[in-house]
mmCIF file of C-alpha atoms and ligand atoms in Angstrom:
data_model
loop_
_atom_site.group_PDB
_atom_site.id
_atom_site.type_symbol
_atom_site.label_atom_id
_atom_site.label_comp_id
_atom_site.label_asym_id
_atom_site.label_seq_id
_atom_site.Cartn_x
_atom_site.Cartn_y
_atom_site.Cartn_z
ATOM 1 C CA MET G 1 -9.084 -106.033 277.120
ATOM 2 C CA GLN G 2 -6.164 -104.763 278.761
ATOM 3 C CA ALA G 3 -7.787 -102.391 281.158
ATOM 4 C CA SER G 4 -6.341 -104.381 284.378
ATOM 5 C CA SER G 5 -3.064 -103.166 283.750
ATOM 6 C CA SER G 6 -3.855 -99.351 283.329
ATOM 7 C CA ALA G 7 -5.031 -99.267 287.118
ATOM 8 C CA ALA G 8 -1.832 -101.465 288.027
ATOM 9 C CA ALA G 9 1.148 -99.300 286.744
ATOM 10 C CA PRO G 10 0.561 -95.825 285.375
ATOM 11 C CA LEU G 11 3.198 -94.755 282.485
ATOM 12 C CA THR G 12 6.788 -93.801 284.430
ATOM 13 C CA ASP G 13 9.768 -92.756 283.129
ATOM 14 C CA PRO G 14 12.944 -93.532 284.356
ATOM 15 C CA PHE G 15 12.999 -89.882 286.096
ATOM 16 C CA GLY G 16 9.693 -90.508 287.806
ATOM 17 C CA ARG G 17 7.880 -88.461 285.929
ATOM 18 C CA THR G 18 4.341 -89.736 285.158
ATOM 19 C CA VAL G 19 3.211 -89.894 280.868
ATOM 20 C CA SER G 20 -0.499 -89.060 280.736
ATOM 21 C CA TYR G 21 -0.487 -86.774 278.020
ATOM 22 C CA LEU G 22 -0.472 -87.918 274.453
ATOM 23 C CA ARG G 23 -0.213 -85.262 271.398
ATOM 24 C CA VAL G 24 -1.455 -86.445 267.852
ATOM 25 C CA SER G 25 -0.343 -85.078 264.711
ATOM 26 C CA VAL G 26 -3.083 -86.488 263.002
ATOM 27 C CA THR G 27 -1.692 -84.974 259.317
ATOM 28 C CA ASP G 28 1.372 -83.301 257.819
ATOM 29 C CA ARG G 29 -0.802 -81.286 255.639
ATOM 30 C CA CYS G 30 -1.956 -78.021 256.119
ATOM 31 C CA ASP G 31 -3.935 -75.099 254.544
ATOM 32 C CA LEU G 32 -1.732 -72.584 255.566
ATOM 33 C CA ARG G 33 2.182 -72.067 255.280
ATOM 34 C CA CYS G 34 3.302 -70.448 258.203
ATOM 35 C CA VAL G 35 6.948 -68.732 257.695
ATOM 36 C CA TYR G 36 8.345 -70.565 261.026
ATOM 37 C CA CYS G 37 6.507 -74.038 260.680
ATOM 38 C CA MET G 38 7.040 -74.607 256.479
ATOM 39 C CA ALA G 39 8.710 -73.824 253.331
ATOM 40 C CA GLU G 40 6.330 -72.562 251.216
ATOM 41 C CA ASP G 41 7.093 -75.381 248.627
ATOM 42 C CA MET G 42 6.469 -78.300 251.300
ATOM 43 C CA THR G 43 6.779 -82.012 250.043
ATOM 44 C CA PHE G 44 4.165 -83.884 252.247
ATOM 45 C CA LEU G 45 4.407 -87.455 252.848
ATOM 46 C CA PRO G 46 2.683 -90.148 250.753
ATOM 47 C CA LYS G 47 -0.566 -91.553 252.115
ATOM 48 C CA LYS G 48 0.280 -94.861 252.958
ATOM 49 C CA ASP G 49 2.880 -93.737 255.224
ATOM 50 C CA ILE G 50 -0.189 -91.962 257.253
ATOM 51 C CA LEU G 51 -1.489 -93.867 260.246
ATOM 52 C CA THR G 52 -5.426 -94.376 259.256
ATOM 53 C CA LEU G 53 -7.550 -92.688 261.753
ATOM 54 C CA GLU G 54 -8.668 -96.281 262.720
ATOM 55 C CA GLU G 55 -4.882 -97.369 263.657
ATOM 56 C CA ILE G 56 -4.975 -93.890 265.481
ATOM 57 C CA ASP G 57 -7.610 -94.275 267.377
ATOM 58 C CA ARG G 58 -6.422 -97.834 268.420
ATOM 59 C CA LEU G 59 -3.331 -96.710 269.178
ATOM 60 C CA CYS G 60 -4.923 -93.760 271.453
ATOM 61 C CA GLY G 61 -6.832 -96.309 273.371
ATOM 62 C CA ALA G 62 -3.820 -98.511 274.026
ATOM 63 C CA PHE G 63 -2.407 -95.053 275.749
ATOM 64 C CA ILE G 64 -5.593 -94.590 277.501
ATOM 65 C CA ALA G 65 -5.697 -98.174 278.918
ATOM 66 C CA LEU G 66 -2.228 -97.219 280.167
ATOM 67 C CA GLY G 67 -3.434 -93.990 282.388
ATOM 68 C CA THR G 68 -2.764 -91.451 279.200
ATOM 69 C CA ASP G 69 -6.326 -88.650 280.470
ATOM 70 C CA LYS G 70 -5.254 -86.120 278.572
ATOM 71 C CA ILE G 71 -4.940 -86.251 274.278
ATOM 72 C CA ARG G 72 -4.616 -83.178 272.117
ATOM 73 C CA LEU G 73 -5.121 -83.675 268.443
ATOM 74 C CA THR G 74 -2.574 -81.247 265.895
ATOM 75 C CA GLY G 75 -0.761 -81.618 263.005
ATOM 76 C CA GLY G 76 -0.091 -79.800 260.764
ATOM 77 C CA GLU G 77 -3.938 -78.493 260.390
ATOM 78 C CA PRO G 78 -5.711 -81.399 261.935
ATOM 79 C CA LEU G 79 -9.115 -80.194 261.033
ATOM 80 C CA VAL G 80 -8.266 -80.630 257.237
ATOM 81 C CA ARG G 81 -7.407 -84.221 257.682
ATOM 82 C CA LYS G 82 -10.585 -85.877 255.680
ATOM 83 C CA GLY G 83 -12.810 -87.451 258.127
ATOM 84 C CA VAL G 84 -10.801 -86.281 261.014
ATOM 85 C CA MET G 85 -14.345 -85.844 262.655
ATOM 86 C CA THR G 86 -14.743 -89.663 263.210
ATOM 87 C CA LEU G 87 -11.496 -89.873 265.028
ATOM 88 C CA VAL G 88 -12.691 -86.657 267.536
ATOM 89 C CA GLN G 89 -16.004 -88.781 267.676
ATOM 90 C CA THR G 90 -14.451 -92.149 268.941
ATOM 91 C CA LEU G 91 -11.786 -90.129 271.235
ATOM 92 C CA GLY G 92 -14.594 -87.867 272.318
ATOM 93 C CA ALA G 93 -16.400 -91.395 273.071
ATOM 94 C CA ARG G 94 -13.557 -92.152 275.573
ATOM 95 C CA ILE G 95 -14.179 -89.377 277.954
ATOM 96 C CA GLY G 96 -15.301 -90.358 281.416
ATOM 97 C CA ALA G 97 -14.027 -92.336 284.261
ATOM 98 C CA GLY G 98 -11.193 -94.427 283.594
ATOM 99 C CA GLY G 99 -10.547 -93.016 280.143
ATOM 100 C CA LEU G 100 -9.959 -89.483 278.935
ATOM 101 C CA ARG G 101 -10.277 -86.319 281.635
ATOM 102 C CA GLU G 102 -9.829 -84.236 278.113
ATOM 103 C CA LEU G 103 -9.645 -84.044 274.339
ATOM 104 C CA THR G 104 -8.227 -81.112 272.999
ATOM 105 C CA VAL G 105 -7.374 -79.683 269.469
ATOM 106 C CA THR G 106 -4.748 -77.186 268.358
ATOM 107 C CA THR G 107 -5.580 -75.603 265.147
ATOM 108 C CA ASN G 108 -5.460 -72.357 263.113
ATOM 109 C CA GLY G 109 -9.044 -71.942 262.865
ATOM 110 C CA THR G 110 -9.982 -72.024 259.424
ATOM 111 C CA GLN G 111 -12.319 -74.720 259.542
ATOM 112 C CA LEU G 112 -13.722 -73.633 262.629
ATOM 113 C CA THR G 113 -17.178 -72.101 261.239
ATOM 114 C CA LYS G 114 -18.116 -75.592 260.010
ATOM 115 C CA MET G 115 -16.529 -77.738 262.632
ATOM 116 C CA ALA G 116 -16.855 -75.927 266.012
ATOM 117 C CA GLY G 117 -20.198 -77.301 266.897
ATOM 118 C CA GLU G 118 -19.440 -80.670 265.969
ATOM 119 C CA LEU G 119 -16.053 -80.434 268.037
ATOM 120 C CA TYR G 120 -18.217 -79.397 271.398
ATOM 121 C CA ALA G 121 -20.777 -81.997 270.614
ATOM 122 C CA ALA G 122 -17.875 -84.556 270.688
ATOM 123 C CA GLY G 123 -16.970 -83.788 273.731
ATOM 124 C CA VAL G 124 -14.330 -81.228 273.276
ATOM 125 C CA ARG G 125 -14.738 -78.528 275.577
ATOM 126 C CA ARG G 126 -11.058 -76.350 275.450
ATOM 127 C CA ILE G 127 -9.174 -75.794 271.977
ATOM 128 C CA ASN G 128 -6.165 -73.726 271.193
ATOM 129 C CA VAL G 129 -5.794 -71.486 267.999
ATOM 130 C CA SER G 130 -3.270 -70.261 266.543
ATOM 131 C CA MET G 131 -3.149 -66.316 265.693
ATOM 132 C CA ASP G 132 0.036 -64.044 266.112
ATOM 133 C CA THR G 133 -1.182 -60.886 264.914
ATOM 134 C CA LEU G 134 -4.506 -58.972 264.847
ATOM 135 C CA ASP G 135 -3.138 -57.079 261.908
ATOM 136 C CA PRO G 136 -4.667 -58.657 258.156
ATOM 137 C CA ALA G 137 -1.581 -57.679 256.159
ATOM 138 C CA THR G 138 0.607 -59.406 258.473
ATOM 139 C CA PHE G 139 -1.651 -62.094 259.624
ATOM 140 C CA ALA G 140 -1.351 -62.633 255.216
ATOM 141 C CA ALA G 141 2.731 -62.237 255.417
ATOM 142 C CA VAL G 142 2.953 -64.685 258.608
ATOM 143 C CA THR G 143 0.948 -67.802 257.155
ATOM 144 C CA ARG G 144 1.189 -66.639 253.444
ATOM 145 C CA TRP G 145 -1.658 -67.967 252.421
ATOM 146 C CA GLY G 146 -4.156 -67.330 255.003
ATOM 147 C CA LYS G 147 -6.679 -64.649 255.630
ATOM 148 C CA LEU G 148 -7.112 -63.016 259.181
ATOM 149 C CA GLU G 149 -11.186 -62.976 258.866
ATOM 150 C CA GLN G 150 -11.255 -66.566 258.239
ATOM 151 C CA THR G 151 -9.429 -67.395 261.667
ATOM 152 C CA MET G 152 -11.321 -64.540 263.379
ATOM 153 C CA ASP G 153 -14.916 -66.245 262.285
ATOM 154 C CA GLY G 154 -13.417 -69.163 263.321
ATOM 155 C CA ILE G 155 -12.268 -68.054 266.679
ATOM 156 C CA PHE G 156 -16.136 -66.444 267.307
ATOM 157 C CA ALA G 157 -17.765 -69.678 266.080
ATOM 158 C CA ALA G 158 -15.772 -71.461 268.610
ATOM 159 C CA LYS G 159 -16.800 -69.270 271.097
ATOM 160 C CA ALA G 160 -20.448 -68.968 270.462
ATOM 161 C CA ALA G 161 -20.616 -73.147 270.513
ATOM 162 C CA GLY G 162 -19.350 -72.825 274.035
ATOM 163 C CA LEU G 163 -15.354 -73.703 273.571
ATOM 164 C CA ALA G 164 -12.838 -72.008 275.687
ATOM 165 C CA VAL G 165 -10.144 -70.582 273.040
ATOM 166 C CA LYS G 166 -6.482 -70.031 274.182
ATOM 167 C CA ILE G 167 -4.937 -67.717 271.718
ATOM 168 C CA ASN G 168 -1.458 -69.115 270.475
ATOM 169 C CA ALA G 169 0.968 -66.528 268.755
ATOM 170 C CA VAL G 170 4.197 -66.970 268.109
ATOM 171 C CA ALA G 171 6.688 -63.902 269.187
ATOM 172 C CA LEU G 172 8.431 -62.841 266.235
ATOM 173 C CA LYS G 173 11.178 -60.146 265.924
ATOM 174 C CA GLY G 174 10.212 -56.976 263.861
ATOM 175 C CA VAL G 175 6.946 -59.048 262.730
ATOM 176 C CA ASN G 176 4.474 -58.803 265.875
ATOM 177 C CA GLU G 177 6.723 -57.931 268.448
ATOM 178 C CA ASP G 178 4.770 -54.628 268.873
ATOM 179 C CA GLU G 179 1.314 -56.133 269.132
ATOM 180 C CA PHE G 180 1.137 -57.963 272.541
ATOM 181 C CA ASP G 181 -0.430 -54.844 274.008
ATOM 182 C CA ARG G 182 -3.439 -54.739 271.781
ATOM 183 C CA MET G 183 -3.435 -58.859 271.833
ATOM 184 C CA VAL G 184 -3.485 -58.787 275.798
ATOM 185 C CA ALA G 185 -6.459 -56.284 275.838
ATOM 186 C CA TRP G 186 -8.160 -57.754 272.689
ATOM 187 C CA CYS G 187 -8.299 -61.516 274.483
ATOM 188 C CA GLY G 188 -9.193 -59.638 277.354
ATOM 189 C CA GLU G 189 -12.036 -57.778 275.841
ATOM 190 C CA HIS G 190 -13.510 -61.153 274.094
ATOM 191 C CA GLY G 191 -12.527 -63.801 276.866
ATOM 192 C CA PHE G 192 -9.709 -65.933 275.618
ATOM 193 C CA ASP G 193 -6.647 -66.661 277.362
ATOM 194 C CA LEU G 194 -3.102 -66.124 275.136
ATOM 195 C CA CYS G 195 -0.445 -67.848 275.187
ATOM 196 C CA LEU G 196 2.974 -66.641 273.748
ATOM 197 C CA ILE G 197 5.378 -68.999 272.310
ATOM 198 C CA GLU G 198 9.169 -68.070 271.335
ATOM 199 C CA THR G 199 10.301 -69.504 267.771
ATOM 200 C CA MET G 200 11.774 -73.438 267.935
ATOM 201 C CA PRO G 201 14.951 -74.105 265.928
ATOM 202 C CA MET G 202 12.970 -77.280 264.463
ATOM 203 C CA GLY G 203 12.673 -78.042 260.224
ATOM 204 C CA GLU G 204 14.316 -76.331 257.124
ATOM 205 C CA ILE G 205 11.721 -73.421 256.609
ATOM 206 C CA GLY G 206 14.246 -71.655 254.080
ATOM 207 C CA GLU G 207 14.410 -68.564 256.285
ATOM 208 C CA ASP G 208 17.066 -67.585 258.596
ATOM 209 C CA ARG G 209 15.965 -68.256 262.300
ATOM 210 C CA THR G 210 18.343 -65.856 264.025
ATOM 211 C CA ASP G 211 16.196 -62.956 262.172
ATOM 212 C CA GLN G 212 12.730 -64.082 263.616
ATOM 213 C CA TYR G 213 14.126 -65.027 267.405
ATOM 214 C CA LEU G 214 12.371 -62.871 270.167
ATOM 215 C CA PRO G 215 13.351 -63.562 273.841
ATOM 216 C CA LEU G 216 9.842 -64.089 275.902
ATOM 217 C CA SER G 217 12.032 -62.597 278.943
ATOM 218 C CA LEU G 218 12.112 -59.263 276.637
ATOM 219 C CA VAL G 219 8.160 -59.403 275.792
ATOM 220 C CA ARG G 220 7.031 -59.685 279.306
ATOM 221 C CA SER G 221 8.753 -56.697 280.707
ATOM 222 C CA ARG G 222 7.501 -54.591 277.811
ATOM 223 C CA LEU G 223 3.851 -56.167 278.621
ATOM 224 C CA ARG G 224 4.864 -54.986 282.410
ATOM 225 C CA GLN G 225 4.823 -51.430 281.411
ATOM 226 C CA SER G 226 1.152 -51.259 280.528
ATOM 227 C CA TRP G 227 -0.482 -54.329 282.436
ATOM 228 C CA THR G 228 -0.351 -56.027 285.928
ATOM 229 C CA LEU G 229 1.079 -59.372 285.414
ATOM 230 C CA GLU G 230 0.572 -61.577 288.936
ATOM 231 C CA GLU G 231 2.325 -64.452 288.780
ATOM 232 C CA SER G 232 0.085 -67.761 288.992
ATOM 233 C CA ASP G 233 0.796 -71.151 289.896
ATOM 234 C CA TYR G 234 -1.853 -72.336 287.112
ATOM 235 C CA ARG G 235 -0.294 -74.965 285.414
ATOM 236 C CA THR G 236 -1.066 -77.670 282.762
ATOM 237 C CA GLY G 237 1.393 -79.854 283.012
ATOM 238 C CA GLY G 238 3.060 -78.237 279.945
ATOM 239 C CA PRO G 239 5.813 -75.852 279.334
ATOM 240 C CA ALA G 240 3.879 -73.182 279.515
ATOM 241 C CA ARG G 241 4.370 -70.622 282.768
ATOM 242 C CA TYR G 242 1.298 -68.589 283.243
ATOM 243 C CA VAL G 243 0.662 -65.179 284.517
ATOM 244 C CA THR G 244 -2.559 -63.663 285.072
ATOM 245 C CA VAL G 245 -3.350 -59.847 284.050
ATOM 246 C CA LYS G 246 -5.209 -57.858 286.947
ATOM 247 C CA GLU G 247 -6.879 -55.368 284.624
ATOM 248 C CA THR G 248 -8.540 -58.441 282.331
ATOM 249 C CA GLY G 249 -8.687 -61.140 284.519
ATOM 250 C CA ARG G 250 -7.393 -63.624 281.791
ATOM 251 C CA ARG G 251 -4.238 -65.764 281.482
ATOM 252 C CA ILE G 252 -0.571 -64.830 279.608
ATOM 253 C CA GLY G 253 1.009 -68.282 278.884
ATOM 254 C CA PHE G 254 4.777 -68.278 278.285
ATOM 255 C CA ILE G 255 6.238 -71.059 276.413
ATOM 256 C CA THR G 256 9.912 -70.637 276.257
ATOM 257 C CA PRO G 257 12.135 -73.149 275.571
ATOM 258 C CA MET G 258 14.717 -71.235 274.197
ATOM 259 C CA THR G 259 15.065 -68.978 277.764
ATOM 260 C CA HIS G 260 14.064 -71.454 280.280
ATOM 261 C CA ASN G 261 14.152 -75.289 280.617
ATOM 262 C CA PHE G 262 10.638 -76.995 281.254
ATOM 263 C CA CYS G 263 11.804 -80.591 280.602
ATOM 264 C CA GLU G 264 11.742 -81.112 284.850
ATOM 265 C CA SER G 265 7.931 -81.379 284.652
ATOM 266 C CA CYS G 266 7.294 -82.853 281.412
ATOM 267 C CA ASN G 267 4.163 -85.467 281.236
ATOM 268 C CA ARG G 268 3.872 -85.793 277.534
ATOM 269 C CA VAL G 269 4.968 -87.862 274.523
ATOM 270 C CA ARG G 270 4.172 -86.907 271.014
ATOM 271 C CA LEU G 271 2.383 -89.120 267.894
ATOM 272 C CA THR G 272 3.804 -88.165 264.521
ATOM 273 C CA CYS G 273 1.167 -89.124 261.694
ATOM 274 C CA THR G 274 3.384 -91.805 260.940
ATOM 275 C CA GLY G 275 3.093 -93.730 263.839
ATOM 276 C CA THR G 276 6.549 -92.275 265.047
ATOM 277 C CA LEU G 277 6.277 -91.830 268.890
ATOM 278 C CA TYR G 278 9.023 -88.892 270.092
ATOM 279 C CA MET G 279 9.624 -89.151 274.167
ATOM 280 C CA CYS G 280 11.094 -85.582 273.823
ATOM 281 C CA LEU G 281 10.156 -82.666 271.016
ATOM 282 C CA GLY G 282 13.669 -81.528 271.169
ATOM 283 C CA GLN G 283 15.385 -85.106 270.814
ATOM 284 C CA ASP G 284 15.586 -87.581 268.234
ATOM 285 C CA ASP G 285 15.605 -90.795 270.105
ATOM 286 C CA ALA G 286 11.906 -92.128 268.940
ATOM 287 C CA ALA G 287 9.763 -95.854 268.695
ATOM 288 C CA GLU G 288 7.917 -96.621 265.636
ATOM 289 C CA PHE G 289 4.282 -97.736 265.663
ATOM 290 C CA ARG G 290 3.299 -98.390 262.412
ATOM 291 C CA SER G 291 4.680 -101.657 261.666
ATOM 292 C CA LEU G 292 3.500 -102.929 265.035
ATOM 293 C CA LEU G 293 0.030 -101.517 264.178
ATOM 294 C CA ARG G 294 -0.006 -103.176 260.736
ATOM 295 C CA ASP G 295 1.308 -106.458 262.043
ATOM 296 C CA PRO G 296 -1.402 -108.798 262.606
ATOM 297 C CA SER G 297 0.874 -110.550 265.186
ATOM 298 C CA VAL G 298 0.794 -107.602 267.276
ATOM 299 C CA ASP G 299 -2.112 -107.825 269.819
ATOM 300 C CA GLU G 300 -3.166 -105.327 272.322
ATOM 301 C CA ALA G 301 -0.592 -106.268 275.135
ATOM 302 C CA GLY G 302 2.142 -106.460 272.224
ATOM 303 C CA LEU G 303 1.178 -102.895 271.734
ATOM 304 C CA ALA G 304 1.362 -102.334 275.714
ATOM 305 C CA GLN G 305 4.525 -103.226 276.223
ATOM 306 C CA ALA G 306 5.616 -101.413 272.957
ATOM 307 C CA ILE G 307 4.292 -98.017 274.679
ATOM 308 C CA ARG G 308 5.854 -99.061 278.040
ATOM 309 C CA ASP G 309 9.401 -99.513 276.121
ATOM 310 C CA ALA G 310 9.096 -96.288 274.681
ATOM 311 C CA ILE G 311 8.520 -94.295 277.933
ATOM 312 C CA ALA G 312 11.322 -96.164 279.419
ATOM 313 C CA ARG G 313 13.645 -94.424 277.094
ATOM 314 C CA LYS G 314 12.084 -90.700 277.585
ATOM 315 C CA PRO G 315 15.183 -88.698 277.883
ATOM 316 C CA LYS G 316 15.846 -86.025 280.816
ATOM 317 C CA GLY G 317 15.416 -83.001 278.917
ATOM 318 C CA HIS G 318 15.903 -81.234 275.486
ATOM 319 C CA ASP G 319 18.925 -78.708 274.482
ATOM 320 C CA PHE G 320 17.203 -76.579 271.591
ATOM 321 C CA VAL G 321 19.978 -73.983 270.191
ATOM 322 C CA ILE G 322 19.857 -71.940 267.223
ATOM 323 C CA ASP G 323 22.849 -72.926 265.042
ATOM 324 C CA ARG G 324 23.863 -69.528 264.481
ATOM 325 C CA ARG G 325 27.056 -70.738 262.801
ATOM 326 C CA ARG G 326 25.830 -73.004 260.306
ATOM 327 C CA ASN G 327 21.987 -71.831 260.702
ATOM 328 C CA ARG G 328 20.808 -75.230 260.886
ATOM 329 C CA PRO G 329 17.776 -76.366 263.255
ATOM 330 C CA ALA G 330 18.729 -78.379 266.495
ATOM 331 C CA VAL G 331 15.983 -80.697 265.291
ATOM 332 C CA ALA G 332 15.439 -81.451 261.580
ATOM 333 C CA ARG G 333 11.942 -82.785 261.735
ATOM 334 C CA HIS G 334 8.874 -79.999 261.084
ATOM 335 C CA MET G 335 6.869 -78.947 263.977
ATOM 336 C CA SER G 336 4.101 -79.796 261.823
ATOM 337 C CA LEU G 337 5.150 -83.502 261.583
ATOM 338 C CA THR G 338 5.464 -83.631 265.554
ATOM 339 C CA GLY G 339 2.815 -81.393 266.107
ATOM 340 C CA GLY G 340 3.221 -78.079 268.217
HETATM 341 N N1 SAM R 401 -1.940 -76.073 262.284
HETATM 342 C C1 SAM R 401 -2.457 -75.878 263.868
HETATM 343 C C2 SAM R 401 -2.148 -74.684 264.279
HETATM 344 O O1 SAM R 401 -1.288 -73.569 263.859
HETATM 345 O O2 SAM R 401 -2.653 -74.225 265.770
HETATM 346 C C3 SAM R 401 -1.222 -76.825 264.826
HETATM 347 C C4 SAM R 401 0.040 -77.485 264.359
HETATM 348 S S1 SAM R 401 1.170 -76.464 264.602
HETATM 349 C C5 SAM R 401 2.506 -76.871 264.431
HETATM 350 C C6 SAM R 401 1.329 -75.983 266.517
HETATM 351 C C7 SAM R 401 1.799 -74.603 267.201
HETATM 352 O O3 SAM R 401 3.019 -74.725 266.771
HETATM 353 C C8 SAM R 401 1.232 -73.238 266.422
HETATM 354 O O4 SAM R 401 0.730 -72.738 267.479
HETATM 355 C C9 SAM R 401 1.980 -72.756 265.850
HETATM 356 O O5 SAM R 401 2.406 -71.501 266.023
HETATM 357 C C10 SAM R 401 3.217 -73.783 266.199
HETATM 358 N N2 SAM R 401 4.752 -73.612 265.794
HETATM 359 C C11 SAM R 401 5.052 -73.911 264.538
HETATM 360 N N3 SAM R 401 6.404 -74.136 264.381
HETATM 361 C C12 SAM R 401 6.775 -73.511 265.407
HETATM 362 C C13 SAM R 401 8.422 -73.005 265.637
HETATM 363 N N4 SAM R 401 9.055 -73.209 264.743
HETATM 364 N N5 SAM R 401 8.473 -72.280 266.929
HETATM 365 C C14 SAM R 401 7.546 -72.169 267.586
HETATM 366 N N6 SAM R 401 6.259 -72.485 267.480
HETATM 367 C C15 SAM R 401 5.759 -73.069 266.407
HETATM 368 FE FE1 SF4 R 402 -0.283 -74.929 259.456
HETATM 369 FE FE2 SF4 R 402 -0.243 -74.517 261.742
HETATM 370 FE FE3 SF4 R 402 2.183 -75.012 260.651
HETATM 371 FE FE4 SF4 R 402 0.619 -72.592 260.553
HETATM 372 S S1 SF4 R 402 2.022 -73.545 261.991
HETATM 373 S S2 SF4 R 402 1.780 -73.905 258.923
HETATM 374 S S3 SF4 R 402 -1.073 -73.574 260.437
HETATM 375 S S4 SF4 R 402 0.722 -76.500 260.909
#
């Protein structure tokens, strides 16, 4: 009903950045326990604290009415949430003129053999699949509970369904650091882009972060010894900086929150599965939407105003540091709550 407000005033933050991209964590749960993301004995949130799929859809609709044209579903593992495909379908129905330009998903791939076709049918065209290694034993060690074969089967099911796949890999010192040449070649062979991610200090995970941190500047200079990396001005509005690998024609993105500041072009905000909107991945300031969504006196106009008020508080940037002295994360919440 509020469609008129979208044409009138897009969501713009105090630094002139237009916010058009919403990342939505649909669950904090996951069927894996990646070492950089979760402790093995995670306690998950009670169901009553989690937004229903209808509440998520309503809030997404309010963002879309204010000009949001890209939504990414993430988690936790978004595809293990019961009934998630109904949300994908209702959001998919919002793709088109005046609505969403793109609906995407970030997944660990375990459910893709079952769900890739349905994702495509709902309007999803690109997905990110996290796979940090091509080695089955390393994969089992990094994900604790995962099987490489299951994720690989998922990736190929996605490709067969017509989805463009980007592989996400977190760079981990002493774990997968000698594998990137092979991964670049493998992605080239199968037609996937690759995104390398530096570890971010988010949430207590029961391990020493400084042991895992591998600067991508180092990875990049090592890759240059085997590949011709051509600078690219390709941008997704996100923190990744891209190069094109001349030999394969595929892109490699580098997400470097620790060594490089990507905040100046930030166009995104993040919604947790409990309805908390974080205006910046690296800052604690947040706006609560769950109580508004559950308050019968708050109508669509009220929701729209609350979104505008939140965006007006979007900070200029983040300040990630691995606190070596106290070995504490810079941001206490887990990535699985905010979504990667
Ligand atoms: N479960 C899905 C997956 O693994 O793709 C979606 C959620 S996961 C939190 C999203 C992305 O965040 C993944 O690519 C994951 O590797 C990355 N990630 C998780 N914890 C991280 C951390 N501490 N530092 C950097 N990236 C992290
Ligand atoms: Fe699960 Fe994704 Fe976190 Fe791994 S990175 S534990 S797959 S949410």
